[in-house]
């Protein structure tokens, strides 16, 4: 293997041990340079000391070693590491063999060895005083590696260059024995195909050299390979201070592999990578993280992952934001039902290779919250045998991946190496930085939905949270439910939609709903026309009027609605009103909404409050509100809208007189709603009935609405903390966009939606966002009086648009030209935009109550209408064009926009603390 050697030895000792060890690694060298140390004399012309006979014997031994080997020599009277290094460089030495230097301090000897291996990056063979004098008939090697696998990469590279033994023994420290599976995986990924036996050592850092020597003897190995990549600066210092004597007196020769990566500080960071799945509809996705002092997890800067499988580098791929998606073509050779180990080099700065696994599922997946490492869970999983693949999901990076793996191995030892995937890697939700811990159960279910869309079969989702999420096509279980399943059988996967078209299938899985034809649907941006349409519908009601609302204002517009409802009730129409108790200020904390109180006193009018509050409510009670806005007439006509009951939502811009002194509340908002008839109205009616019954109302019959048109649409209903149907539907629309996306909303983008929009831009999709001003202003950024704190919300909304704009997205701040009755000095007015609208190409339009923020995504109940009709989408885009044209297009290079970038970023980072 090695062709050019330098042998550093003590001329006063028997050289046979040094020759024996050197021959094992260099059976046919081209050249050998003998570097002898003799404190007696270095003058070869003087009478010859008896101790120099060792030089003669070694010279003769080398000449008989291999015919044709050139031999040189020099004699020095003391050990000078720099001089040895210079000689090695001059002779092009590939291996330095250091024998027992009995006349030299053991610490000086080991300091020279470490300097040659770490600083000079040479292979160094340390031969101890008790090393064998005759060759061993066996070929058993041991590798000294760190528990996390550091050094295994350079060891594998060395082993590939020589005939490998049938057995390798990895000697490692025992602090974390659960990491043995990681070592096995990394060894296989690096191409070490022979048996790798893990030997754990019990001594601490003070006796580490003795521990490795004793273990090597106990295991009967002939050579101990010690990669210096596995030794950080602190441990090298400890080895020099406390391991010198053990190295001097060793029985087993030790080959130090040179440092191949930059030296590391005393408290170095290391990388970790999650496992992954190979599915037909999605690239394998991996979480990449950097773990520092005290196990602090950080997202590493963007870099290149180099991936090894079976000792072969598969290629390099970009990782960004803590996630890497690798080409599925790299893994086509993996057979279904098999798990293959991978090794990752995370970037040029990292000092170790990182192990993980990728599974090609053959059986259904059982997704389990990784915190559910309960000993009693092992019996249930073991009993299921080969009926499913248990896959653990890490939902938060508050603990490193390694910590999760070790806990799983410790508490569930009978399951073998656990497969651990990361939720953020599959959801691309920016490590869930803007999503609270209380919604982890929904995130776990969302991972299952994502995998199911990609082609995985899901047996069940097992969550540790008391608020178990629900899904019509996926089974969810609590730990107790899993434990009481029939022994030996994993739950059978539920039936999923069999739609062949990928877009329709994903929407069905994402929203838990089916597309329904036979509807007639229209929309309305004009507030005044929207108001008159609702009033006209109430006046034409024949049997029932059902209105569900989030906010009910006490103003002139609400008075008109209330009067229309009273008149309908007086005609014998049954009126049922549902209002969110908190945001309508009705039946919570002793408050009562005067409009609702007055209506409740009217015969045929019944009012119910959704989730009344009293005492000291918890966070879930405050945030888990019902945000839907539905109006239903006779189960024949329905309005699915973003509008609450009040003046800002139903007042036209030309119906108000605005001056520079007008209060900000007088400025109407841009909003939108859909009006529909047909079979979907019955679905809306049933959704209203569910909430009505929960609020204590009596049940009533729901007739089937007849077809009235030819349009197809689906109703997506989200119930807070139970599912995420509207969020997953919005993401599906974004992911499937081919040419154009238009979003209308003024709520801070959920980071996951922000990432999805950036990804769409990278695919070449044109992304346009129309947003408004939470605090309305006019002219050149002059605000209407009042609402000062709303400026903070404006900065928060804009902070989430920055990444989209930087990626090439187009953002418009909604503006209205002067209207009759407005003060001319106002120039343009910049109102709030309350509409919730998403247009995907010309194939789908989503409109309803669901904003694009975290509250709508997880906490509050929402209703979203998705219309699958190209002419409808064309009409919607045509109506949006003049709104976009009159608005202010954001120029990312604008001096004022750039000047406020730091303020926006600060508000974006600190918004939760600002709002308490």
Short mmCIF file of C-alpha atoms in Angstrom, two decimals, residues 482-764:
data_model
loop_
_atom_site.label_atom_id
_atom_site.label_comp_id
_atom_site.label_asym_id
_atom_site.label_seq_id
_atom_site.Cartn_x
_atom_site.Cartn_y
_atom_site.Cartn_z
CA UNK A 482 -52.88 2.08 19.58
CA UNK A 483 -52.17 -0.14 22.59
CA UNK A 484 -55.68 -1.60 22.51
CA UNK A 485 -55.64 -2.53 18.85
CA UNK A 486 -56.07 -6.18 17.96
CA UNK A 487 -52.75 -7.87 18.66
CA UNK A 488 -50.60 -8.62 15.65
CA UNK A 489 -52.33 -6.31 13.19
CA UNK A 490 -51.65 -2.73 12.20
CA UNK A 491 -54.76 -0.69 11.39
CA UNK A 492 -55.91 -1.02 7.82
CA UNK A 493 -55.50 2.22 5.82
CA UNK A 494 -58.74 4.04 5.15
CA UNK A 495 -59.98 4.40 1.59
CA UNK A 496 -58.64 7.46 -0.19
CA UNK A 497 -60.08 9.27 -3.23
CA UNK A 498 -59.42 7.29 -6.39
CA UNK A 499 -59.27 10.32 -8.67
CA UNK A 500 -56.57 9.80 -11.30
CA UNK A 501 -55.88 13.46 -12.08
CA UNK A 502 -53.14 14.58 -9.61
CA UNK A 503 -54.57 18.06 -9.01
CA UNK A 504 -58.04 16.77 -8.17
CA UNK A 505 -56.64 13.96 -6.03
CA UNK A 506 -54.45 16.33 -4.02
CA UNK A 507 -57.32 18.78 -3.48
CA UNK A 508 -59.58 15.95 -2.31
CA UNK A 509 -56.94 14.71 0.19
CA UNK A 510 -55.94 18.20 1.26
CA UNK A 511 -59.44 19.55 1.85
CA UNK A 512 -61.23 16.34 2.75
CA UNK A 513 -63.96 17.12 0.22
CA UNK A 514 -65.24 16.12 -3.19
CA UNK A 515 -65.97 18.25 -6.23
CA UNK A 516 -69.71 18.74 -6.87
CA UNK A 517 -71.28 19.79 -10.19
CA UNK A 518 -74.57 21.47 -11.07
CA UNK A 519 -73.94 24.85 -9.41
CA UNK A 520 -74.37 28.45 -10.49
CA UNK A 521 -71.75 30.75 -8.92
CA UNK A 522 -70.87 34.42 -9.12
CA UNK A 523 -68.76 36.83 -7.07
CA UNK A 524 -68.91 40.45 -5.98
CA UNK A 525 -66.14 42.95 -5.16
CA UNK A 526 -68.44 45.95 -4.91
CA UNK A 527 -69.50 46.34 -1.28
CA UNK A 528 -72.72 48.23 -1.99
CA UNK A 529 -73.92 45.73 -4.59
CA UNK A 530 -72.98 42.91 -2.22
CA UNK A 531 -75.09 44.51 0.52
CA UNK A 532 -78.11 45.02 -1.69
CA UNK A 533 -77.83 41.44 -3.01
CA UNK A 534 -77.98 40.04 0.53
CA UNK A 535 -80.89 42.28 1.52
CA UNK A 536 -82.78 41.34 -1.66
CA UNK A 537 -82.23 37.65 -0.93
CA UNK A 538 -83.56 38.05 2.62
CA UNK A 539 -86.60 39.91 1.32
CA UNK A 540 -87.28 37.07 -1.13
CA UNK A 541 -86.88 34.25 1.43
CA UNK A 542 -89.73 31.72 1.54
CA UNK A 543 -88.89 29.60 4.60
CA UNK A 544 -85.53 30.13 6.31
CA UNK A 545 -82.67 32.61 6.64
CA UNK A 546 -79.53 31.34 8.34
CA UNK A 547 -76.62 33.73 8.93
CA UNK A 548 -73.31 32.78 10.55
CA UNK A 549 -70.95 35.64 11.30
CA UNK A 550 -67.69 36.41 13.09
CA UNK A 551 -68.15 40.12 13.87
CA UNK A 552 -71.43 42.02 14.12
CA UNK A 553 -71.00 45.77 14.31
CA UNK A 554 -73.54 48.19 15.75
CA UNK A 555 -73.80 50.69 12.90
CA UNK A 556 -76.13 51.92 10.17
CA UNK A 557 -75.37 49.12 7.72
CA UNK A 558 -76.00 46.45 10.36
CA UNK A 559 -79.27 48.25 11.19
CA UNK A 560 -80.42 47.76 7.60
CA UNK A 561 -79.62 44.04 7.76
CA UNK A 562 -81.37 43.75 11.13
CA UNK A 563 -84.47 45.46 9.76
CA UNK A 564 -84.57 43.10 6.75
CA UNK A 565 -84.28 40.10 9.09
CA UNK A 566 -87.07 41.39 11.34
CA UNK A 567 -89.37 41.96 8.39
CA UNK A 568 -88.66 38.44 7.14
CA UNK A 569 -89.46 37.02 10.59
CA UNK A 570 -92.69 39.00 10.66
CA UNK A 571 -93.63 37.25 7.39
CA UNK A 572 -93.18 33.92 9.12
CA UNK A 573 -89.64 33.18 7.91
CA UNK A 574 -87.55 31.22 10.42
CA UNK A 575 -84.37 33.27 11.09
CA UNK A 576 -81.40 31.68 12.81
CA UNK A 577 -78.31 33.76 13.65
CA UNK A 578 -74.96 32.35 14.74
CA UNK A 579 -72.23 34.70 15.97
CA UNK A 580 -68.80 34.12 17.44
CA UNK A 581 -69.22 34.95 21.11
CA UNK A 582 -65.83 36.66 21.53
CA UNK A 583 -65.57 38.78 18.41
CA UNK A 584 -69.24 39.70 18.24
CA UNK A 585 -69.16 40.64 21.90
CA UNK A 586 -72.19 38.51 22.69
CA UNK A 587 -72.63 36.26 25.72
CA UNK A 588 -69.00 36.48 26.78
CA UNK A 589 -67.62 38.04 29.96
CA UNK A 590 -71.08 39.42 30.65
CA UNK A 591 -71.24 41.48 27.45
CA UNK A 592 -74.19 41.31 25.06
CA UNK A 593 -74.32 42.63 21.52
CA UNK A 594 -77.25 45.13 21.37
CA UNK A 595 -78.10 44.25 17.76
CA UNK A 596 -78.36 40.56 18.57
CA UNK A 597 -80.27 41.22 21.79
CA UNK A 598 -82.80 43.28 19.85
CA UNK A 599 -83.16 40.64 17.13
CA UNK A 600 -83.55 37.85 19.69
CA UNK A 601 -86.61 39.61 21.04
CA UNK A 602 -88.31 39.25 17.64
CA UNK A 603 -90.62 36.24 17.13
CA UNK A 604 -89.23 33.68 14.66
CA UNK A 605 -85.68 34.94 15.27
CA UNK A 606 -83.29 32.76 17.27
CA UNK A 607 -79.77 33.90 18.16
CA UNK A 608 -76.95 31.63 19.32
CA UNK A 609 -73.41 32.49 20.41
CA UNK A 610 -70.53 30.21 19.41
CA UNK A 611 -68.23 29.20 22.29
CA UNK A 612 -69.15 31.78 24.98
CA UNK A 613 -66.35 32.76 27.39
CA UNK A 614 -66.29 33.49 31.09
CA UNK A 615 -63.77 33.60 33.90
CA UNK A 616 -60.12 33.37 32.84
CA UNK A 617 -60.01 31.60 29.46
CA UNK A 618 -56.95 29.67 28.27
CA UNK A 619 -55.11 30.27 25.01
CA UNK A 620 -57.07 27.65 23.11
CA UNK A 621 -60.40 29.13 24.15
CA UNK A 622 -59.28 32.58 23.04
CA UNK A 623 -57.83 31.54 19.70
CA UNK A 624 -60.06 28.62 18.73
CA UNK A 625 -62.82 30.81 17.34
CA UNK A 626 -65.26 30.36 14.45
CA UNK A 627 -64.35 32.70 11.60
CA UNK A 628 -66.86 31.49 9.00
CA UNK A 629 -69.22 33.91 7.24
CA UNK A 630 -72.19 32.14 5.65
CA UNK A 631 -75.65 33.31 4.60
CA UNK A 632 -78.23 30.71 3.53
CA UNK A 633 -81.66 31.38 2.07
CA UNK A 634 -84.22 28.54 1.91
CA UNK A 635 -81.41 26.00 1.33
CA UNK A 636 -81.46 27.26 -2.27
CA UNK A 637 -79.18 30.29 -2.26
CA UNK A 638 -75.97 30.84 -0.30
CA UNK A 639 -73.27 33.46 0.22
CA UNK A 640 -69.77 32.28 1.13
CA UNK A 641 -67.90 35.43 1.96
CA UNK A 642 -65.17 37.21 3.84
CA UNK A 643 -67.55 39.99 4.90
CA UNK A 644 -68.73 40.45 8.46
CA UNK A 645 -71.94 42.32 9.28
CA UNK A 646 -71.02 46.00 9.37
CA UNK A 647 -70.22 49.19 7.47
CA UNK A 648 -66.55 48.56 6.54
CA UNK A 649 -67.54 45.41 4.64
CA UNK A 650 -70.74 46.52 2.94
CA UNK A 651 -70.19 50.22 2.17
CA UNK A 652 -69.15 51.32 -1.33
CA UNK A 653 -66.18 53.63 -1.75
CA UNK A 654 -68.40 56.12 -3.55
CA UNK A 655 -70.96 56.10 -0.70
CA UNK A 656 -68.74 57.94 1.80
CA UNK A 657 -67.39 61.46 2.03
CA UNK A 658 -63.71 61.40 2.93
CA UNK A 659 -61.49 64.26 4.02
CA UNK A 660 -58.03 64.47 5.51
CA UNK A 661 -59.64 64.59 8.97
CA UNK A 662 -61.87 61.55 8.47
CA UNK A 663 -61.31 58.81 11.03
CA UNK A 664 -59.62 55.72 9.61
CA UNK A 665 -62.75 53.70 10.47
CA UNK A 666 -64.75 55.65 7.89
CA UNK A 667 -62.68 54.25 5.01
CA UNK A 668 -64.43 51.21 3.47
CA UNK A 669 -62.52 47.98 2.85
CA UNK A 670 -62.05 45.92 -0.27
CA UNK A 671 -63.80 42.59 0.23
CA UNK A 672 -65.17 39.74 -1.81
CA UNK A 673 -67.76 36.99 -1.54
CA UNK A 674 -69.36 34.32 -3.70
CA UNK A 675 -73.04 33.81 -4.36
CA UNK A 676 -74.12 30.31 -5.33
CA UNK A 677 -77.06 28.04 -5.89
CA UNK A 678 -77.14 24.32 -6.55
CA UNK A 679 -76.21 21.11 -4.66
CA UNK A 680 -73.36 22.71 -2.68
CA UNK A 681 -75.91 24.82 -0.79
CA UNK A 682 -77.06 21.69 1.04
CA UNK A 683 -73.46 21.05 2.16
CA UNK A 684 -73.28 24.60 3.50
CA UNK A 685 -76.59 24.12 5.26
CA UNK A 686 -75.34 20.96 6.97
CA UNK A 687 -72.19 22.79 8.06
CA UNK A 688 -74.34 25.54 9.60
CA UNK A 689 -76.50 22.93 11.31
CA UNK A 690 -73.45 21.32 12.97
CA UNK A 691 -72.41 24.65 14.50
CA UNK A 692 -76.00 25.52 15.35
CA UNK A 693 -76.39 22.26 17.27
CA UNK A 694 -73.11 22.79 19.12
CA UNK A 695 -74.36 26.19 20.20
CA UNK A 696 -77.46 24.58 21.68
CA UNK A 697 -79.88 25.06 18.82
CA UNK A 698 -82.48 22.45 17.89
CA UNK A 699 -81.96 20.32 14.80
CA UNK A 700 -83.93 20.96 11.63
CA UNK A 701 -84.30 19.10 8.31
CA UNK A 702 -81.91 19.92 5.46
CA UNK A 703 -83.44 19.40 2.02
CA UNK A 704 -81.35 18.55 -1.01
CA UNK A 705 -80.73 21.54 -3.24
CA UNK A 706 -81.40 20.92 -6.93
CA UNK A 707 -78.90 21.62 -9.73
CA UNK A 708 -79.16 25.14 -11.10
CA UNK A 709 -76.12 25.38 -13.36
CA UNK A 710 -73.14 23.58 -14.84
CA UNK A 711 -70.30 24.75 -12.63
CA UNK A 712 -68.22 22.42 -10.45
CA UNK A 713 -66.91 23.43 -7.05
CA UNK A 714 -65.90 21.99 -3.70
CA UNK A 715 -66.62 23.25 -0.19
CA UNK A 716 -63.58 23.13 2.10
CA UNK A 717 -64.39 23.39 5.79
CA UNK A 718 -61.69 23.79 8.40
CA UNK A 719 -62.39 23.26 12.10
CA UNK A 720 -59.79 24.84 14.35
CA UNK A 721 -57.35 22.42 16.06
CA UNK A 722 -59.09 19.46 14.40
CA UNK A 723 -57.77 19.72 10.84
CA UNK A 724 -55.96 22.05 8.43
CA UNK A 725 -58.14 21.63 5.36
CA UNK A 726 -58.12 25.23 4.15
CA UNK A 727 -54.33 25.62 4.56
CA UNK A 728 -53.61 22.39 2.71
CA UNK A 729 -56.04 23.43 -0.04
CA UNK A 730 -54.30 26.80 -0.45
CA UNK A 731 -50.94 25.03 -0.64
CA UNK A 732 -52.26 22.55 -3.22
CA UNK A 733 -53.43 25.43 -5.43
CA UNK A 734 -50.04 27.10 -5.15
CA UNK A 735 -48.10 23.89 -5.81
CA UNK A 736 -50.10 23.06 -8.92
CA UNK A 737 -49.95 26.51 -10.51
CA UNK A 738 -48.30 26.40 -13.91
CA UNK A 739 -48.37 29.99 -15.14
CA UNK A 740 -50.03 32.51 -12.80
CA UNK A 741 -51.06 32.93 -9.18
CA UNK A 742 -53.00 35.93 -7.89
CA UNK A 743 -53.55 36.36 -4.15
CA UNK A 744 -55.70 39.03 -2.51
CA UNK A 745 -55.24 39.32 1.26
CA UNK A 746 -53.78 41.57 3.96
CA UNK A 747 -52.74 39.14 6.63
CA UNK A 748 -49.15 38.10 7.39
CA UNK A 749 -48.27 35.13 5.23
CA UNK A 750 -47.71 31.90 7.08
CA UNK A 751 -44.04 31.07 6.48
CA UNK A 752 -45.02 27.82 4.82
CA UNK A 753 -47.19 29.70 2.33
CA UNK A 754 -44.38 32.19 1.81
CA UNK A 755 -42.01 29.32 0.98
CA UNK A 756 -44.57 27.78 -1.37
CA UNK A 757 -44.91 31.08 -3.27
CA UNK A 758 -41.13 31.42 -3.54
CA UNK A 759 -40.95 27.85 -4.87
CA UNK A 760 -43.64 28.69 -7.43
CA UNK A 761 -41.60 31.67 -8.58
CA UNK A 762 -38.57 29.42 -8.98
CA UNK A 763 -40.72 27.19 -11.21
CA UNK A 764 -41.44 30.18 -13.45
#
